[in-house]
Amino acid sequence: MGHPVPHTYPEHLRPCLADLPAAPGVYTFHGASGGLPLYIGKSVNIRARVMGHFNTPDEAAMLRQTVRVSCERTAGEIGALLLESARIKAEHPLFNQRLRRSRQLWSLRFAAERPDIVPAREADVSAAADAGPLYGLFGSPRAAQEHLRQLADAHGLCCGLLGLERLAPGRPCFRHQIRRCLGACCGAEPAQAHHARLMDALQAHRVAIWPHEGAVAVVERDGERQDIHVVRNWCHLGTVSTLAAARKLKHVSATFDADSYHILSKALLTGAAETVAL
């Protein structure tokens, strides 16, 4: 068995540190092959975060392949998060695993008391949506089914009533026979009680309805720098520096994205972000 390669400080990257600001933004580790990105990250203090990479032995392999480090400033954390997400999806850096490319999302929606797995689109989370709330954002119908199975395991729910198992007429589901379902499938538990427990379990995963009539500007400032993120129905339409430019973006088409939703809903629903109606 070979010995592990000892961690050494990446001296060849030391000159890059001089140009990195102690400010919010996105940074990129570039490889030798045409400067392609090896890793894209974000921080409210770019210089400190990059230094953290330099001192992490587990990242030595990436650092040995890095020939330079660049950065792009933002006015705040929201802008850094949005830019990082967009760039990772567009450029697919070798060492980034957390963010995936944008693709069709799926959610749970109820018809009567049974969940249906439906596509999650921009229109579904707008203020005008009237088909009922969505629960969860999943990368595939299979992932949505697996989430329902996990809820069933955690809360004694019936997979038959969740649409995950075919029920034989007059017979309890298999899980009830092994005491993992409380028996809504055979009358041992009222169906209304089963549904109430399911809805309680799903509340933490409810997709928030867009709380504004139209697009809004989310404003971030850092000294003289101002970033205005234009958002509609949780979709990020673009980032500009003036409200006049923001108003030109408010009708731009966009694709609903789970990462953008989580970034923006956290900021807007808590009131932590400065917003201006467009």
PDB file of C-alpha atoms in Angstrom:
ATOM      1  CA  MET A   1       0.000   0.000   0.000  1.00  0.00           C
ATOM      2  CA  GLY A   2       1.399   3.407  -0.982  1.00  0.00           C
ATOM      3  CA  HIS A   3       1.824   6.267   1.440  1.00  0.00           C
ATOM      4  CA  PRO A   4      -0.550   9.278   1.162  1.00  0.00           C
ATOM      5  CA  VAL A   5       0.873  12.331  -0.571  1.00  0.00           C
ATOM      6  CA  PRO A   6       1.656  14.940   2.132  1.00  0.00           C
ATOM      7  CA  HIS A   7      -0.245  18.202   1.955  1.00  0.00           C
ATOM      8  CA  THR A   8       1.855  21.133   0.832  1.00  0.00           C
ATOM      9  CA  TYR A   9       0.763  24.757   0.563  1.00  0.00           C
ATOM     10  CA  PRO A  10       0.127  25.568  -3.138  1.00  0.00           C
ATOM     11  CA  GLU A  11       2.972  28.078  -3.595  1.00  0.00           C
ATOM     12  CA  HIS A  12       2.277  28.368  -7.330  1.00  0.00           C
ATOM     13  CA  LEU A  13      -1.106  29.938  -6.511  1.00  0.00           C
ATOM     14  CA  ARG A  14       0.169  32.452  -3.951  1.00  0.00           C
ATOM     15  CA  PRO A  15       0.274  35.347  -6.492  1.00  0.00           C
ATOM     16  CA  CYS A  16      -3.483  34.862  -7.118  1.00  0.00           C
ATOM     17  CA  LEU A  17      -4.292  35.841  -3.534  1.00  0.00           C
ATOM     18  CA  ALA A  18      -3.099  39.416  -4.002  1.00  0.00           C
ATOM     19  CA  ASP A  19      -6.017  40.221  -6.314  1.00  0.00           C
ATOM     20  CA  LEU A  20      -8.786  38.492  -4.340  1.00  0.00           C
ATOM     21  CA  PRO A  21     -11.086  40.900  -2.422  1.00  0.00           C
ATOM     22  CA  ALA A  22     -12.408  40.433   1.113  1.00  0.00           C
ATOM     23  CA  ALA A  23     -15.906  40.921  -0.320  1.00  0.00           C
ATOM     24  CA  PRO A  24     -18.909  38.887  -1.564  1.00  0.00           C
ATOM     25  CA  GLY A  25     -18.811  37.064  -4.854  1.00  0.00           C
ATOM     26  CA  VAL A  26     -17.980  33.907  -6.774  1.00  0.00           C
ATOM     27  CA  TYR A  27     -14.511  32.461  -7.255  1.00  0.00           C
ATOM     28  CA  THR A  28     -13.199  29.912  -9.761  1.00  0.00           C
ATOM     29  CA  PHE A  29     -10.271  27.494  -9.689  1.00  0.00           C
ATOM     30  CA  HIS A  30      -9.089  27.111 -13.308  1.00  0.00           C
ATOM     31  CA  GLY A  31      -7.261  24.087 -14.719  1.00  0.00           C
ATOM     32  CA  ALA A  32      -4.519  23.980 -17.301  1.00  0.00           C
ATOM     33  CA  SER A  33      -6.756  22.622 -20.073  1.00  0.00           C
ATOM     34  CA  GLY A  34      -7.901  25.844 -21.702  1.00  0.00           C
ATOM     35  CA  GLY A  35      -8.578  27.435 -18.327  1.00  0.00           C
ATOM     36  CA  LEU A  36     -11.674  25.294 -17.817  1.00  0.00           C
ATOM     37  CA  PRO A  37     -13.157  25.584 -14.318  1.00  0.00           C
ATOM     38  CA  LEU A  38     -12.242  22.865 -11.860  1.00  0.00           C
ATOM     39  CA  TYR A  39     -14.320  24.297  -9.036  1.00  0.00           C
ATOM     40  CA  ILE A  40     -16.722  27.227  -8.613  1.00  0.00           C
ATOM     41  CA  GLY A  41     -17.637  28.501  -5.151  1.00  0.00           C
ATOM     42  CA  LYS A  42     -19.165  31.497  -3.421  1.00  0.00           C
ATOM     43  CA  SER A  43     -18.547  33.456  -0.238  1.00  0.00           C
ATOM     44  CA  VAL A  44     -19.284  36.743   1.483  1.00  0.00           C
ATOM     45  CA  ASN A  45     -15.484  37.026   1.826  1.00  0.00           C
ATOM     46  CA  ILE A  46     -13.805  35.624  -1.288  1.00  0.00           C
ATOM     47  CA  ARG A  47     -10.235  35.978  -0.054  1.00  0.00           C
ATOM     48  CA  ALA A  48     -10.875  34.210   3.267  1.00  0.00           C
ATOM     49  CA  ARG A  49     -12.803  31.373   1.601  1.00  0.00           C
ATOM     50  CA  VAL A  50     -10.099  30.718  -1.000  1.00  0.00           C
ATOM     51  CA  MET A  51      -7.477  30.680   1.765  1.00  0.00           C
ATOM     52  CA  GLY A  52      -9.587  28.022   3.446  1.00  0.00           C
ATOM     53  CA  HIS A  53      -9.233  25.832   0.346  1.00  0.00           C
ATOM     54  CA  PHE A  54      -5.459  26.349   0.318  1.00  0.00           C
ATOM     55  CA  ASN A  55      -5.214  25.010   3.870  1.00  0.00           C
ATOM     56  CA  THR A  56      -7.424  21.950   3.387  1.00  0.00           C
ATOM     57  CA  PRO A  57      -5.464  18.703   2.821  1.00  0.00           C
ATOM     58  CA  ASP A  58      -8.488  16.944   1.306  1.00  0.00           C
ATOM     59  CA  GLU A  59      -8.456  19.432  -1.578  1.00  0.00           C
ATOM     60  CA  ALA A  60      -4.761  19.032  -2.424  1.00  0.00           C
ATOM     61  CA  ALA A  61      -5.527  17.081  -5.633  1.00  0.00           C
ATOM     62  CA  MET A  62      -7.687  19.918  -6.952  1.00  0.00           C
ATOM     63  CA  LEU A  63      -5.125  22.535  -6.006  1.00  0.00           C
ATOM     64  CA  ARG A  64      -2.321  20.684  -7.820  1.00  0.00           C
ATOM     65  CA  GLN A  65      -4.397  20.856 -11.007  1.00  0.00           C
ATOM     66  CA  THR A  66      -5.212  24.557 -10.557  1.00  0.00           C
ATOM     67  CA  VAL A  67      -3.199  27.096 -12.542  1.00  0.00           C
ATOM     68  CA  ARG A  68      -5.031  30.247 -11.476  1.00  0.00           C
ATOM     69  CA  VAL A  69      -7.900  31.551  -9.362  1.00  0.00           C
ATOM     70  CA  SER A  70     -10.303  34.244 -10.576  1.00  0.00           C
ATOM     71  CA  CYS A  71     -13.322  35.912  -8.996  1.00  0.00           C
ATOM     72  CA  GLU A  72     -16.446  37.879  -9.836  1.00  0.00           C
ATOM     73  CA  ARG A  73     -17.770  40.378  -7.313  1.00  0.00           C
ATOM     74  CA  THR A  74     -21.374  40.664  -6.185  1.00  0.00           C
ATOM     75  CA  ALA A  75     -23.028  43.127  -3.823  1.00  0.00           C
ATOM     76  CA  GLY A  76     -24.200  40.468  -1.384  1.00  0.00           C
ATOM     77  CA  GLU A  77     -24.828  36.855  -0.520  1.00  0.00           C
ATOM     78  CA  ILE A  78     -28.016  36.437  -2.587  1.00  0.00           C
ATOM     79  CA  GLY A  79     -26.209  37.493  -5.742  1.00  0.00           C
ATOM     80  CA  ALA A  80     -23.288  35.199  -4.944  1.00  0.00           C
ATOM     81  CA  LEU A  81     -25.609  32.224  -4.415  1.00  0.00           C
ATOM     82  CA  LEU A  82     -27.544  32.880  -7.645  1.00  0.00           C
ATOM     83  CA  LEU A  83     -24.379  33.381  -9.704  1.00  0.00           C
ATOM     84  CA  GLU A  84     -22.706  30.279  -8.286  1.00  0.00           C
ATOM     85  CA  SER A  85     -25.777  28.159  -9.041  1.00  0.00           C
ATOM     86  CA  ALA A  86     -26.101  29.440 -12.616  1.00  0.00           C
ATOM     87  CA  ARG A  87     -22.415  29.037 -13.437  1.00  0.00           C
ATOM     88  CA  ILE A  88     -22.145  25.518 -12.039  1.00  0.00           C
ATOM     89  CA  LYS A  89     -25.145  24.403 -14.103  1.00  0.00           C
ATOM     90  CA  ALA A  90     -23.730  26.045 -17.241  1.00  0.00           C
ATOM     91  CA  GLU A  91     -20.057  25.052 -16.895  1.00  0.00           C
ATOM     92  CA  HIS A  92     -20.101  21.692 -15.005  1.00  0.00           C
ATOM     93  CA  PRO A  93     -16.834  22.079 -13.040  1.00  0.00           C
ATOM     94  CA  LEU A  94     -15.064  18.816 -12.316  1.00  0.00           C
ATOM     95  CA  PHE A  95     -15.013  19.146  -8.515  1.00  0.00           C
ATOM     96  CA  ASN A  96     -18.527  20.509  -7.978  1.00  0.00           C
ATOM     97  CA  GLN A  97     -21.068  17.874  -7.013  1.00  0.00           C
ATOM     98  CA  ARG A  98     -23.803  19.710  -5.073  1.00  0.00           C
ATOM     99  CA  LEU A  99     -25.590  21.619  -7.827  1.00  0.00           C
ATOM    100  CA  ARG A 100     -26.969  19.782 -10.851  1.00  0.00           C
ATOM    101  CA  ARG A 101     -27.875  21.031 -14.262  1.00  0.00           C
ATOM    102  CA  SER A 102     -31.353  22.499 -14.548  1.00  0.00           C
ATOM    103  CA  ARG A 103     -34.005  19.925 -15.470  1.00  0.00           C
ATOM    104  CA  GLN A 104     -37.690  19.162 -15.110  1.00  0.00           C
ATOM    105  CA  LEU A 105     -38.837  19.212 -11.493  1.00  0.00           C
ATOM    106  CA  TRP A 106     -41.705  17.255  -9.969  1.00  0.00           C
ATOM    107  CA  SER A 107     -43.929  17.862  -6.959  1.00  0.00           C
ATOM    108  CA  LEU A 108     -46.775  16.260  -5.031  1.00  0.00           C
ATOM    109  CA  ARG A 109     -50.274  17.701  -5.461  1.00  0.00           C
ATOM    110  CA  PHE A 110     -53.497  16.301  -4.035  1.00  0.00           C
ATOM    111  CA  ALA A 111     -56.544  15.118  -5.939  1.00  0.00           C
ATOM    112  CA  ALA A 112     -59.091  14.371  -3.206  1.00  0.00           C
ATOM    113  CA  GLU A 113     -56.941  12.781  -0.496  1.00  0.00           C
ATOM    114  CA  ARG A 114     -54.408  10.972  -2.702  1.00  0.00           C
ATOM    115  CA  PRO A 115     -51.137  12.593  -3.805  1.00  0.00           C
ATOM    116  CA  ASP A 116     -50.421  12.904  -7.518  1.00  0.00           C
ATOM    117  CA  ILE A 117     -46.914  13.440  -8.894  1.00  0.00           C
ATOM    118  CA  VAL A 118     -47.033  16.441 -11.237  1.00  0.00           C
ATOM    119  CA  PRO A 119     -44.515  18.675 -13.066  1.00  0.00           C
ATOM    120  CA  ALA A 120     -43.491  21.801 -11.123  1.00  0.00           C
ATOM    121  CA  ARG A 121     -43.460  24.810 -13.449  1.00  0.00           C
ATOM    122  CA  GLU A 122     -43.304  28.561 -13.025  1.00  0.00           C
ATOM    123  CA  ALA A 123     -47.081  28.856 -13.489  1.00  0.00           C
ATOM    124  CA  ASP A 124     -47.683  26.378 -10.672  1.00  0.00           C
ATOM    125  CA  VAL A 125     -46.076  28.631  -8.058  1.00  0.00           C
ATOM    126  CA  SER A 126     -47.534  31.926  -9.232  1.00  0.00           C
ATOM    127  CA  ALA A 127     -50.125  33.889  -7.271  1.00  0.00           C
ATOM    128  CA  ALA A 128     -52.735  32.782  -9.827  1.00  0.00           C
ATOM    129  CA  ALA A 129     -52.222  29.051  -9.245  1.00  0.00           C
ATOM    130  CA  ASP A 130     -55.539  27.569  -8.118  1.00  0.00           C
ATOM    131  CA  ALA A 131     -55.051  23.821  -8.556  1.00  0.00           C
ATOM    132  CA  GLY A 132     -53.880  23.399  -4.983  1.00  0.00           C
ATOM    133  CA  PRO A 133     -50.484  23.677  -3.285  1.00  0.00           C
ATOM    134  CA  LEU A 134     -47.364  21.761  -4.291  1.00  0.00           C
ATOM    135  CA  TYR A 135     -45.252  19.778  -1.857  1.00  0.00           C
ATOM    136  CA  GLY A 136     -41.571  19.166  -2.431  1.00  0.00           C
ATOM    137  CA  LEU A 137     -39.327  19.671  -5.455  1.00  0.00           C
ATOM    138  CA  PHE A 138     -37.923  16.431  -6.842  1.00  0.00           C
ATOM    139  CA  GLY A 139     -35.637  15.583  -9.730  1.00  0.00           C
ATOM    140  CA  SER A 140     -37.823  12.710 -10.953  1.00  0.00           C
ATOM    141  CA  PRO A 141     -41.146  10.966 -10.281  1.00  0.00           C
ATOM    142  CA  ARG A 142     -39.149   8.120  -8.722  1.00  0.00           C
ATOM    143  CA  ALA A 143     -37.583  10.554  -6.226  1.00  0.00           C
ATOM    144  CA  ALA A 144     -41.063  11.814  -5.316  1.00  0.00           C
ATOM    145  CA  GLN A 145     -42.244   8.233  -4.740  1.00  0.00           C
ATOM    146  CA  GLU A 146     -39.225   7.526  -2.554  1.00  0.00           C
ATOM    147  CA  HIS A 147     -40.031  10.596  -0.463  1.00  0.00           C
ATOM    148  CA  LEU A 148     -43.560   9.280   0.068  1.00  0.00           C
ATOM    149  CA  ARG A 149     -42.143   5.903   1.145  1.00  0.00           C
ATOM    150  CA  GLN A 150     -39.903   7.640   3.666  1.00  0.00           C
ATOM    151  CA  LEU A 151     -42.905   9.519   5.065  1.00  0.00           C
ATOM    152  CA  ALA A 152     -44.837   6.260   5.276  1.00  0.00           C
ATOM    153  CA  ASP A 153     -42.004   4.641   7.237  1.00  0.00           C
ATOM    154  CA  ALA A 154     -41.649   7.604   9.590  1.00  0.00           C
ATOM    155  CA  HIS A 155     -45.360   8.161  10.272  1.00  0.00           C
ATOM    156  CA  GLY A 156     -47.077   4.785   9.935  1.00  0.00           C
ATOM    157  CA  LEU A 157     -48.849   5.774   6.723  1.00  0.00           C
ATOM    158  CA  CYS A 158     -50.450   3.383   4.238  1.00  0.00           C
ATOM    159  CA  CYS A 159     -48.591   2.899   0.945  1.00  0.00           C
ATOM    160  CA  GLY A 160     -51.841   1.770  -0.652  1.00  0.00           C
ATOM    161  CA  LEU A 161     -53.553   5.081   0.127  1.00  0.00           C
ATOM    162  CA  LEU A 162     -50.431   6.912  -1.031  1.00  0.00           C
ATOM    163  CA  GLY A 163     -50.677   5.217  -4.441  1.00  0.00           C
ATOM    164  CA  LEU A 164     -47.464   3.237  -3.911  1.00  0.00           C
ATOM    165  CA  GLU A 165     -49.022  -0.215  -3.527  1.00  0.00           C
ATOM    166  CA  ARG A 166     -52.050  -1.882  -5.095  1.00  0.00           C
ATOM    167  CA  LEU A 167     -54.651  -2.788  -2.487  1.00  0.00           C
ATOM    168  CA  ALA A 168     -56.665  -6.009  -2.794  1.00  0.00           C
ATOM    169  CA  PRO A 169     -60.395  -5.441  -2.135  1.00  0.00           C
ATOM    170  CA  GLY A 170     -61.247  -6.063   1.497  1.00  0.00           C
ATOM    171  CA  ARG A 171     -57.668  -6.815   2.531  1.00  0.00           C
ATOM    172  CA  PRO A 172     -55.177  -4.663   4.473  1.00  0.00           C
ATOM    173  CA  CYS A 173     -51.926  -3.641   2.884  1.00  0.00           C
ATOM    174  CA  PHE A 174     -48.781  -5.671   3.460  1.00  0.00           C
ATOM    175  CA  ARG A 175     -47.296  -3.003   5.750  1.00  0.00           C
ATOM    176  CA  HIS A 176     -50.301  -3.239   8.087  1.00  0.00           C
ATOM    177  CA  GLN A 177     -49.661  -6.944   8.447  1.00  0.00           C
ATOM    178  CA  ILE A 178     -46.144  -6.213   9.706  1.00  0.00           C
ATOM    179  CA  ARG A 179     -47.418  -3.322  11.874  1.00  0.00           C
ATOM    180  CA  ARG A 180     -45.875  -0.504   9.866  1.00  0.00           C
ATOM    181  CA  CYS A 181     -49.228   0.952   8.724  1.00  0.00           C
ATOM    182  CA  LEU A 182     -51.814   2.030  11.288  1.00  0.00           C
ATOM    183  CA  GLY A 183     -54.611   0.505   9.228  1.00  0.00           C
ATOM    184  CA  ALA A 184     -56.372   3.243   7.254  1.00  0.00           C
ATOM    185  CA  CYS A 185     -56.538   0.687   4.422  1.00  0.00           C
ATOM    186  CA  CYS A 186     -58.762  -1.663   6.431  1.00  0.00           C
ATOM    187  CA  GLY A 187     -60.725   0.660   8.700  1.00  0.00           C
ATOM    188  CA  ALA A 188     -58.478   0.329  11.739  1.00  0.00           C
ATOM    189  CA  GLU A 189     -57.724   4.033  11.400  1.00  0.00           C
ATOM    190  CA  PRO A 190     -60.177   6.644  10.013  1.00  0.00           C
ATOM    191  CA  ALA A 191     -59.174   7.815   6.536  1.00  0.00           C
ATOM    192  CA  GLN A 192     -59.492  11.433   7.701  1.00  0.00           C
ATOM    193  CA  ALA A 193     -56.979  10.822  10.499  1.00  0.00           C
ATOM    194  CA  HIS A 194     -54.550   9.227   8.028  1.00  0.00           C
ATOM    195  CA  HIS A 195     -54.851  12.201   5.676  1.00  0.00           C
ATOM    196  CA  ALA A 196     -54.372  14.683   8.513  1.00  0.00           C
ATOM    197  CA  ARG A 197     -51.154  12.953   9.591  1.00  0.00           C
ATOM    198  CA  LEU A 198     -49.912  12.939   6.003  1.00  0.00           C
ATOM    199  CA  MET A 199     -50.581  16.658   5.593  1.00  0.00           C
ATOM    200  CA  ASP A 200     -48.825  17.437   8.878  1.00  0.00           C
ATOM    201  CA  ALA A 201     -45.779  15.523   7.653  1.00  0.00           C
ATOM    202  CA  LEU A 202     -45.793  17.395   4.335  1.00  0.00           C
ATOM    203  CA  GLN A 203     -46.133  20.943   5.687  1.00  0.00           C
ATOM    204  CA  ALA A 204     -42.380  21.425   5.989  1.00  0.00           C
ATOM    205  CA  HIS A 205     -42.080  20.640   2.251  1.00  0.00           C
ATOM    206  CA  ARG A 206     -44.848  22.907   0.961  1.00  0.00           C
ATOM    207  CA  VAL A 207     -43.739  25.071  -1.962  1.00  0.00           C
ATOM    208  CA  ALA A 208     -44.548  28.680  -1.160  1.00  0.00           C
ATOM    209  CA  ILE A 209     -46.902  30.513  -3.507  1.00  0.00           C
ATOM    210  CA  TRP A 210     -45.288  33.607  -5.032  1.00  0.00           C
ATOM    211  CA  PRO A 211     -46.324  36.407  -2.614  1.00  0.00           C
ATOM    212  CA  HIS A 212     -46.290  39.315  -5.082  1.00  0.00           C
ATOM    213  CA  GLU A 213     -48.568  40.415  -7.922  1.00  0.00           C
ATOM    214  CA  GLY A 214     -45.742  40.497 -10.441  1.00  0.00           C
ATOM    215  CA  ALA A 215     -41.992  40.792 -10.667  1.00  0.00           C
ATOM    216  CA  VAL A 216     -39.937  42.395  -7.897  1.00  0.00           C
ATOM    217  CA  ALA A 217     -36.438  43.774  -7.626  1.00  0.00           C
ATOM    218  CA  VAL A 218     -34.299  42.343  -4.828  1.00  0.00           C
ATOM    219  CA  VAL A 219     -31.713  44.987  -3.985  1.00  0.00           C
ATOM    220  CA  GLU A 220     -28.271  44.335  -2.485  1.00  0.00           C
ATOM    221  CA  ARG A 221     -25.604  46.940  -1.782  1.00  0.00           C
ATOM    222  CA  ASP A 222     -21.930  46.780  -0.882  1.00  0.00           C
ATOM    223  CA  GLY A 223     -20.380  50.235  -0.668  1.00  0.00           C
ATOM    224  CA  GLU A 224     -20.975  51.906  -4.023  1.00  0.00           C
ATOM    225  CA  ARG A 225     -21.888  48.644  -5.717  1.00  0.00           C
ATOM    226  CA  GLN A 226     -25.589  47.862  -6.223  1.00  0.00           C
ATOM    227  CA  ASP A 227     -26.998  44.618  -7.598  1.00  0.00           C
ATOM    228  CA  ILE A 228     -30.682  44.338  -8.460  1.00  0.00           C
ATOM    229  CA  HIS A 229     -31.958  40.791  -8.937  1.00  0.00           C
ATOM    230  CA  VAL A 230     -35.192  40.654 -10.929  1.00  0.00           C
ATOM    231  CA  VAL A 231     -37.465  37.844  -9.709  1.00  0.00           C
ATOM    232  CA  ARG A 232     -40.923  36.623 -10.770  1.00  0.00           C
ATOM    233  CA  ASN A 233     -42.684  33.494  -9.518  1.00  0.00           C
ATOM    234  CA  TRP A 234     -39.414  32.493  -7.792  1.00  0.00           C
ATOM    235  CA  CYS A 235     -37.589  32.582 -11.148  1.00  0.00           C
ATOM    236  CA  HIS A 236     -34.418  34.683 -11.377  1.00  0.00           C
ATOM    237  CA  LEU A 237     -34.779  36.739 -14.561  1.00  0.00           C
ATOM    238  CA  GLY A 238     -31.404  38.484 -14.356  1.00  0.00           C
ATOM    239  CA  THR A 239     -29.243  40.884 -12.361  1.00  0.00           C
ATOM    240  CA  VAL A 240     -28.657  44.545 -13.281  1.00  0.00           C
ATOM    241  CA  SER A 241     -27.440  47.680 -11.526  1.00  0.00           C
ATOM    242  CA  THR A 242     -30.396  50.084 -11.938  1.00  0.00           C
ATOM    243  CA  LEU A 243     -34.169  49.946 -11.496  1.00  0.00           C
ATOM    244  CA  ALA A 244     -34.630  51.236 -15.047  1.00  0.00           C
ATOM    245  CA  ALA A 245     -32.770  48.211 -16.386  1.00  0.00           C
ATOM    246  CA  ALA A 246     -34.674  45.945 -13.964  1.00  0.00           C
ATOM    247  CA  ARG A 247     -38.035  47.055 -15.375  1.00  0.00           C
ATOM    248  CA  LYS A 248     -36.918  45.953 -18.841  1.00  0.00           C
ATOM    249  CA  LEU A 249     -36.273  42.446 -17.506  1.00  0.00           C
ATOM    250  CA  LYS A 250     -39.557  41.855 -15.704  1.00  0.00           C
ATOM    251  CA  HIS A 251     -41.240  40.096 -18.653  1.00  0.00           C
ATOM    252  CA  VAL A 252     -38.273  37.899 -19.614  1.00  0.00           C
ATOM    253  CA  SER A 253     -39.148  34.192 -19.777  1.00  0.00           C
ATOM    254  CA  ALA A 254     -37.410  31.872 -17.334  1.00  0.00           C
ATOM    255  CA  THR A 255     -37.379  28.265 -16.187  1.00  0.00           C
ATOM    256  CA  PHE A 256     -38.403  27.357 -12.647  1.00  0.00           C
ATOM    257  CA  ASP A 257     -35.336  26.085 -10.794  1.00  0.00           C
ATOM    258  CA  ALA A 258     -35.217  24.407  -7.381  1.00  0.00           C
ATOM    259  CA  ASP A 259     -31.923  25.975  -6.327  1.00  0.00           C
ATOM    260  CA  SER A 260     -33.095  29.494  -7.193  1.00  0.00           C
ATOM    261  CA  TYR A 261     -36.365  28.843  -5.372  1.00  0.00           C
ATOM    262  CA  HIS A 262     -34.569  27.839  -2.171  1.00  0.00           C
ATOM    263  CA  ILE A 263     -32.177  30.807  -2.367  1.00  0.00           C
ATOM    264  CA  LEU A 264     -34.895  33.376  -3.040  1.00  0.00           C
ATOM    265  CA  SER A 265     -37.658  32.011  -0.803  1.00  0.00           C
ATOM    266  CA  LYS A 266     -35.329  32.014   2.189  1.00  0.00           C
ATOM    267  CA  ALA A 267     -34.546  35.686   1.613  1.00  0.00           C
ATOM    268  CA  LEU A 268     -37.993  36.953   0.610  1.00  0.00           C
ATOM    269  CA  LEU A 269     -40.252  35.032   2.983  1.00  0.00           C
ATOM    270  CA  THR A 270     -38.244  36.073   6.049  1.00  0.00           C
ATOM    271  CA  GLY A 271     -38.289  39.743   5.056  1.00  0.00           C
ATOM    272  CA  ALA A 272     -34.494  39.776   5.107  1.00  0.00           C
ATOM    273  CA  ALA A 273     -34.198  41.170   1.581  1.00  0.00           C
ATOM    274  CA  GLU A 274     -34.949  44.696   0.363  1.00  0.00           C
ATOM    275  CA  THR A 275     -37.551  44.442  -2.425  1.00  0.00           C
ATOM    276  CA  VAL A 276     -39.109  46.910  -4.852  1.00  0.00           C
ATOM    277  CA  ALA A 277     -42.221  46.119  -6.908  1.00  0.00           C
ATOM    278  CA  LEU A 278     -41.651  46.470 -10.670  1.00  0.00           C
TER     279      LEU A 278
END
